[in-house]
Short mmCIF file of C-alpha atoms and ligand atoms in Angstrom, two decimals:
data_model
loop_
_atom_site.label_atom_id
_atom_site.label_comp_id
_atom_site.label_asym_id
_atom_site.label_seq_id
_atom_site.Cartn_x
_atom_site.Cartn_y
_atom_site.Cartn_z
CA ARG A 1 0.02 -0.03 0.01
CA GLY A 2 2.91 2.33 0.76
CA VAL A 3 4.28 1.92 -2.74
CA GLY A 4 0.84 2.49 -4.27
CA ARG A 5 0.52 5.74 -2.34
CA LEU A 6 3.95 6.99 -3.62
CA LEU A 7 3.06 6.06 -7.18
CA SER A 8 -0.14 8.06 -7.05
CA ARG A 9 1.65 11.01 -5.61
CA GLU A 10 4.14 10.93 -8.49
CA GLU A 11 1.24 10.73 -11.02
CA ILE A 12 -0.52 13.61 -9.38
CA ARG A 13 2.69 15.67 -9.33
CA LYS A 14 3.25 15.00 -13.01
CA ALA A 15 -0.30 15.92 -13.95
CA LEU A 16 -0.17 19.21 -12.01
CA ILE A 17 3.16 20.15 -13.52
CA GLN A 18 1.85 19.29 -17.00
CA ASN A 19 -1.14 21.57 -16.40
CA LEU A 20 0.91 24.33 -14.75
CA GLY A 21 -1.24 27.36 -14.22
CA SER A 22 -4.56 25.62 -15.13
CA TRP A 23 -6.96 23.39 -13.30
CA THR A 24 -6.80 19.60 -13.11
CA SER A 25 -10.02 17.87 -12.08
CA GLY A 26 -9.79 16.02 -8.74
CA GLN A 27 -12.45 13.48 -9.92
CA GLY A 28 -10.46 12.93 -13.08
CA LEU A 29 -7.27 12.22 -11.14
CA ALA A 30 -9.19 9.85 -8.77
CA ASP A 31 -10.72 7.97 -11.77
CA SER A 32 -7.49 7.63 -13.69
CA LEU A 33 -5.49 6.48 -10.67
CA GLY A 34 -8.32 4.21 -9.37
CA ILE A 35 -8.28 5.86 -5.90
CA SER A 36 -10.84 7.93 -3.99
CA ARG A 37 -11.08 11.75 -4.14
CA ALA A 38 -10.12 11.80 -0.47
CA ALA A 39 -6.87 9.87 -1.30
CA VAL A 40 -6.14 12.42 -4.00
CA TRP A 41 -6.68 15.19 -1.50
CA LYS A 42 -4.28 13.53 0.89
CA GLN A 43 -1.56 13.34 -1.74
CA VAL A 44 -2.04 16.97 -2.65
CA GLN A 45 -1.56 17.78 1.06
CA SER A 46 1.77 15.97 1.06
CA LEU A 47 2.88 17.74 -2.08
CA ARG A 48 2.15 21.01 -0.30
CA VAL A 49 4.32 19.82 2.63
CA GLU A 50 7.13 19.32 0.09
CA GLY A 51 6.79 22.97 -0.98
CA TYR A 52 4.38 22.84 -3.86
CA GLU A 53 1.90 25.74 -3.89
CA ILE A 54 -1.40 24.13 -4.99
CA GLU A 55 -4.74 25.93 -5.17
CA ALA A 56 -7.92 24.00 -4.64
CA SER A 57 -11.39 24.86 -5.85
CA LYS A 58 -14.50 23.33 -7.39
CA MET A 59 -12.57 23.10 -10.62
CA GLY A 60 -9.96 20.86 -9.01
CA TYR A 61 -6.32 21.61 -8.27
CA ARG A 62 -3.91 24.09 -9.76
CA LEU A 63 -0.19 24.44 -9.39
CA GLU A 64 0.73 28.15 -9.62
CA SER A 65 4.33 28.02 -10.30
CA LEU A 66 7.18 25.45 -10.26
CA PRO A 67 8.64 25.45 -6.75
CA ASP A 68 12.36 26.01 -6.57
CA LEU A 69 13.16 22.48 -5.31
CA LEU A 70 15.95 20.47 -6.61
CA SER A 71 13.90 17.32 -6.73
CA GLU A 72 14.53 14.43 -9.12
CA ASN A 73 11.49 15.16 -11.26
CA LEU A 74 12.01 18.89 -11.56
CA VAL A 75 15.73 18.65 -12.32
CA LYS A 76 15.03 16.04 -15.07
CA SER A 77 12.09 17.77 -16.63
CA GLY A 78 13.18 19.60 -19.79
CA LEU A 79 16.88 18.87 -19.14
CA LYS A 80 18.67 18.88 -22.54
CA THR A 81 21.48 16.45 -21.94
CA LYS A 82 22.39 13.01 -23.23
CA PHE A 83 23.88 11.38 -20.07
CA ILE A 84 24.38 13.89 -17.29
CA GLY A 85 21.36 13.88 -15.03
CA ARG A 86 19.72 10.73 -16.40
CA THR A 87 19.79 9.63 -12.85
CA VAL A 88 19.18 12.33 -10.19
CA ILE A 89 19.27 11.53 -6.53
CA SER A 90 17.79 14.27 -4.39
CA HIS A 91 17.95 14.59 -0.62
CA GLN A 92 16.67 17.16 1.88
CA SER A 93 19.86 16.81 3.91
CA LEU A 94 23.10 14.98 3.53
CA THR A 95 26.40 15.16 5.32
CA SER A 96 28.04 15.87 2.02
CA THR A 97 26.92 15.17 -1.56
CA ASN A 98 30.49 14.28 -2.41
CA ALA A 99 30.62 11.68 0.29
CA GLU A 100 27.32 10.21 -0.81
CA ALA A 101 28.37 10.28 -4.51
CA LYS A 102 31.61 8.54 -3.71
CA ARG A 103 29.76 5.88 -1.74
CA ILE A 104 27.57 4.95 -4.73
CA ALA A 105 30.00 5.78 -7.54
CA PRO A 106 31.46 2.27 -8.16
CA SER A 107 28.00 1.01 -9.25
CA ALA A 108 26.48 4.29 -10.44
CA GLU A 109 25.73 5.16 -14.02
CA ASN A 110 27.98 7.78 -15.74
CA GLY A 111 26.41 11.17 -15.21
CA THR A 112 24.51 10.48 -11.99
CA VAL A 113 23.71 13.61 -10.02
CA VAL A 114 23.42 13.79 -6.23
CA VAL A 115 21.88 16.99 -4.75
CA ALA A 116 20.87 18.12 -1.31
CA GLU A 117 19.08 21.15 0.02
CA VAL A 118 21.36 21.26 3.03
CA GLN A 119 24.74 19.71 3.88
CA THR A 120 25.60 19.14 7.52
CA ILE A 121 29.31 18.35 6.90
CA GLY A 122 30.03 20.05 3.60
CA ARG A 123 33.66 19.59 2.58
CA GLY A 124 36.22 22.01 1.12
CA ARG A 125 39.72 21.06 0.15
CA MET A 126 42.20 19.69 2.76
CA GLU A 127 39.49 18.80 5.24
CA ARG A 128 38.15 22.30 5.43
CA HIS A 129 34.51 22.84 6.18
CA TRP A 130 32.07 24.13 3.50
CA HIS A 131 29.16 26.10 4.86
CA SER A 132 26.03 24.73 3.09
CA PRO A 133 22.80 26.28 4.33
CA ARG A 134 19.39 26.21 2.60
CA GLY A 135 19.15 28.39 -0.49
CA GLY A 136 22.46 27.21 -1.99
CA ILE A 137 23.19 24.55 -4.65
CA TRP A 138 25.11 21.61 -3.29
CA MET A 139 25.53 18.89 -5.79
CA SER A 140 27.93 16.26 -7.05
CA VAL A 141 28.19 14.69 -10.43
CA ILE A 142 29.61 11.20 -10.99
CA LEU A 143 31.57 11.06 -14.16
CA LYS A 144 33.40 8.10 -15.78
CA PRO A 145 35.48 9.42 -18.58
CA LYS A 146 37.98 7.15 -20.29
CA ILE A 147 41.07 8.99 -19.20
CA PRO A 148 44.13 8.16 -17.13
CA PRO A 149 44.16 9.45 -13.53
CA SER A 150 46.78 12.02 -14.48
CA LEU A 151 44.20 13.86 -16.55
CA ALA A 152 41.52 13.86 -13.85
CA PHE A 153 42.17 17.59 -13.23
CA ARG A 154 40.31 18.14 -16.46
CA VAL A 155 37.09 17.21 -14.78
CA ASN A 156 37.49 19.97 -12.32
CA ILE A 157 38.29 22.41 -15.10
CA ALA A 158 35.25 21.36 -17.01
CA ALA A 159 33.13 21.96 -13.97
CA SER A 160 34.51 25.43 -13.35
CA ILE A 161 33.89 26.39 -17.00
CA ALA A 162 30.42 24.97 -16.88
CA VAL A 163 29.43 27.01 -13.85
CA ALA A 164 31.08 30.16 -15.25
CA ARG A 165 29.19 29.82 -18.55
CA ALA A 166 25.93 29.21 -16.79
CA LEU A 167 26.31 32.26 -14.50
CA GLU A 168 27.20 34.44 -17.42
CA GLY A 169 24.47 33.08 -19.74
CA LEU A 170 21.65 33.37 -17.20
CA TYR A 171 22.58 36.46 -15.24
CA GLY A 172 25.26 38.23 -17.23
CA LEU A 173 27.72 37.91 -14.37
CA GLU A 174 31.40 38.17 -15.22
CA VAL A 175 33.05 35.19 -13.65
CA GLY A 176 36.77 34.70 -13.02
CA ILE A 177 38.45 31.46 -11.92
CA LYS A 178 40.98 31.71 -9.11
CA TRP A 179 43.35 28.83 -9.18
CA PRO A 180 42.60 26.04 -8.58
CA ASN A 181 38.90 25.89 -7.85
CA ASP A 182 37.32 29.19 -6.78
CA LEU A 183 34.83 30.96 -8.95
CA MET A 184 34.87 34.68 -8.35
CA VAL A 185 32.75 37.61 -9.21
CA GLY A 186 34.95 40.61 -8.69
CA GLU A 187 36.99 39.82 -5.61
CA ARG A 188 34.37 37.58 -4.01
CA LYS A 189 33.87 33.79 -4.13
CA VAL A 190 30.45 32.56 -5.20
CA CYS A 191 31.28 28.95 -5.96
CA GLY A 192 33.82 26.34 -4.99
CA THR A 193 34.41 22.94 -6.64
CA LEU A 194 35.93 19.85 -5.21
CA THR A 195 36.80 16.85 -7.41
CA GLU A 196 37.62 13.47 -5.82
CA ILE A 197 38.54 10.39 -7.80
CA GLY A 198 38.65 6.61 -7.53
CA ALA A 199 41.31 5.08 -9.78
CA GLU A 200 43.37 2.08 -10.67
CA MET A 201 47.05 2.52 -11.54
CA ASP A 202 46.35 3.57 -15.14
CA SER A 203 42.64 4.14 -15.43
CA LEU A 204 40.17 6.36 -13.80
CA GLU A 205 37.26 4.44 -12.25
CA TYR A 206 35.22 7.54 -11.49
CA ALA A 207 35.46 11.17 -10.73
CA VAL A 208 33.04 12.85 -8.33
CA VAL A 209 32.85 16.57 -9.04
CA GLY A 210 31.31 18.52 -6.22
CA ILE A 211 29.85 21.94 -6.99
CA GLY A 212 28.84 24.36 -4.22
CA ILE A 213 27.16 27.56 -5.24
CA ASN A 214 26.03 30.31 -2.90
CA ALA A 215 22.74 30.90 -4.83
CA ASN A 216 19.98 32.41 -2.64
CA ILE A 217 21.91 33.03 0.58
CA ASP A 218 22.14 36.26 2.56
CA PRO A 219 25.83 37.25 2.10
CA ASP A 220 25.92 38.58 5.67
CA LEU A 221 25.85 34.91 6.77
CA PHE A 222 29.49 34.62 5.65
CA PRO A 223 32.28 35.90 7.85
CA GLU A 224 34.03 38.83 6.16
CA GLU A 225 37.39 37.02 5.96
CA TRP A 226 35.98 34.45 3.63
CA LYS A 227 35.54 37.12 0.99
CA ALA A 228 32.44 35.33 -0.07
CA THR A 229 29.13 36.47 -1.59
CA SER A 230 26.07 34.96 -3.22
CA ILE A 231 24.24 35.23 -6.51
CA SER A 232 21.20 36.80 -4.81
CA GLY A 233 23.54 39.17 -2.98
CA LEU A 234 25.10 40.22 -6.29
CA LEU A 235 21.84 40.55 -8.28
CA GLY A 236 19.61 41.93 -5.50
CA ARG A 237 17.02 39.21 -6.16
CA GLU A 238 16.64 35.52 -5.68
CA VAL A 239 17.22 33.24 -8.68
CA LEU A 240 15.53 30.02 -9.76
CA ARG A 241 18.08 27.44 -8.66
CA LEU A 242 16.45 24.79 -10.79
CA GLU A 243 17.23 26.76 -13.98
CA LEU A 244 20.80 27.27 -12.83
CA VAL A 245 21.29 23.56 -12.04
CA GLN A 246 19.97 22.58 -15.47
CA SER A 247 22.12 25.10 -17.21
CA ILE A 248 25.22 23.84 -15.37
CA LEU A 249 24.53 20.21 -16.17
CA GLU A 250 24.02 21.08 -19.84
CA GLU A 251 27.25 23.13 -19.91
CA LEU A 252 29.14 20.43 -18.11
CA GLU A 253 28.19 17.85 -20.68
CA ARG A 254 29.40 20.21 -23.45
CA ALA A 255 32.63 20.92 -21.56
CA CYS A 256 33.25 17.23 -21.08
CA GLU A 257 32.96 16.35 -24.80
CA GLY A 258 36.64 16.43 -25.64
CA MET A 259 37.93 15.26 -22.32
CA ALA A 260 39.70 12.18 -23.63
CA THR A 261 41.02 13.83 -26.78
CA SER A 262 41.38 17.50 -27.48
CA PHE A 263 40.68 19.50 -24.48
CA ASP A 264 42.39 22.64 -25.90
CA GLN A 265 39.23 24.78 -26.25
CA VAL A 266 38.09 24.30 -22.69
CA MET A 267 41.70 24.78 -21.41
CA GLY A 268 41.94 27.99 -23.46
CA GLU A 269 38.70 29.31 -22.00
CA TRP A 270 40.00 28.41 -18.55
CA SER A 271 43.16 30.53 -18.99
CA ASP A 272 41.18 33.42 -20.47
CA ARG A 273 39.11 33.43 -17.27
CA SER A 274 41.98 32.87 -14.92
CA ALA A 275 42.15 35.52 -12.24
CA THR A 276 45.66 34.45 -11.31
CA LEU A 277 47.65 33.94 -14.51
CA GLY A 278 50.17 36.68 -14.93
CA ARG A 279 49.75 37.80 -11.30
CA LYS A 280 52.04 37.38 -8.33
CA VAL A 281 50.50 34.79 -5.93
CA ARG A 282 51.24 33.25 -2.60
CA ILE A 283 50.78 29.52 -2.63
CA ILE A 284 50.09 27.90 0.76
CA THR A 285 50.48 24.12 0.80
CA ARG A 286 50.76 21.44 3.43
CA ASP A 287 54.51 21.58 2.91
CA GLY A 288 54.97 25.31 3.24
CA GLU A 289 54.40 28.62 1.50
CA PHE A 290 56.08 30.15 -1.53
CA GLU A 291 55.46 33.11 -3.93
C1 BT5 B 301 36.19 24.72 -1.88
O1 BT5 B 301 37.06 24.45 -0.85
O2 BT5 B 301 36.03 25.77 -2.45
C2 BT5 B 301 35.41 23.50 -2.36
C3 BT5 B 301 33.99 23.57 -1.93
C4 BT5 B 301 33.17 22.46 -2.57
C5 BT5 B 301 31.80 22.38 -1.95
C6 BT5 B 301 30.94 21.40 -2.69
S1 BT5 B 301 29.26 21.50 -2.24
C7 BT5 B 301 28.93 20.04 -2.99
C8 BT5 B 301 30.10 19.03 -2.68
N1 BT5 B 301 29.90 18.34 -1.42
C9 BT5 B 301 30.83 18.72 -0.55
O3 BT5 B 301 30.94 18.26 0.59
N2 BT5 B 301 31.69 19.60 -1.09
C10 BT5 B 301 31.37 19.89 -2.47
P1 BT5 B 301 38.18 25.44 -0.29
O4 BT5 B 301 38.83 26.11 -1.42
O5 BT5 B 301 38.95 24.57 0.59
O6 BT5 B 301 37.34 26.52 0.48
C11 BT5 B 301 36.92 26.29 1.83
C12 BT5 B 301 37.00 27.58 2.60
O7 BT5 B 301 36.13 28.52 2.10
C13 BT5 B 301 36.55 27.41 4.10
O8 BT5 B 301 37.71 27.10 4.85
C14 BT5 B 301 35.99 28.83 4.42
O9 BT5 B 301 36.99 29.69 4.69
C15 BT5 B 301 35.38 29.21 3.11
N3 BT5 B 301 33.99 28.88 2.97
C16 BT5 B 301 33.24 27.91 3.63
N4 BT5 B 301 31.99 27.90 3.17
C17 BT5 B 301 31.92 28.76 2.16
C18 BT5 B 301 30.88 29.19 1.29
N5 BT5 B 301 29.61 28.61 1.33
N6 BT5 B 301 31.15 30.20 0.41
C19 BT5 B 301 32.34 30.71 0.29
N7 BT5 B 301 33.38 30.41 1.11
C20 BT5 B 301 33.16 29.43 2.02
#
């Protein structure tokens, strides 16, 4: 019975999304699903709890607008990719999408996406903490390109380029890349990427590319010394995260195209966007600092 309930909720969700902005008859839903009108009502209630704004009247049910949820259905609907995002795994909360993606990576399909509304133990590089409150985009993509482990850095470069293109295309933001993995608008960081790999001696088993974007987050939440900001802080309005996620996945697939062969075009774009090439920098590593 539990499974039946979930199935009918998915059917109702699909129908309401298909008829976005217009009415769907409650009786019609009940008839086509072979359940009572009261059961339809119950499922509508649980969709509301998920965040869907659904009107009810004598004419039936009406979804006003797509909610900005990174759910499996919404991320997949209208996504123009061949393999990235064919499987989307969406959680309300995870310790870290990278940790979860790595856990499932060995048996996961190439292009699987893991997203969470919140991360409780988001990870930066070198065991640093990544602050991941509600309103951001915290996701990881499992990729299985046929490349040697020595070329795995290309995955991270492809991800940076994908996010930069998406932010420019959708919002006209000028995005610079600060080596190795910070995406900057002006002097402030809006996104960080973290790529982790599983490999044999000479072949890459998988790469998990983690992308963290401060989308709709009050920039005052970040300590000043992080030099961080958010998309909503820069634009003065909230953005539709769903649209941004889809655009990133589409750009990522494009940027991955030549991964195993000629990666020159993406590399070229990366150096054009580099905020550090040609500048004096101080590099701080585990083994010391140098300029
Ligand atoms: C990064 O680390 O920039 C990589 C961040 C990757 C996060 C994604 S989210 C999805 C996936 N799942 C994960 O668990 N991780 C990935 P790093 O360059 O080490 O920067 C970390 C430092 O940035 C911290 O030590 C803070 O100083 C600062 N910081 C923490 N949270 C931040 C945020 N939300 N925005 C900007 N800066 C932040």
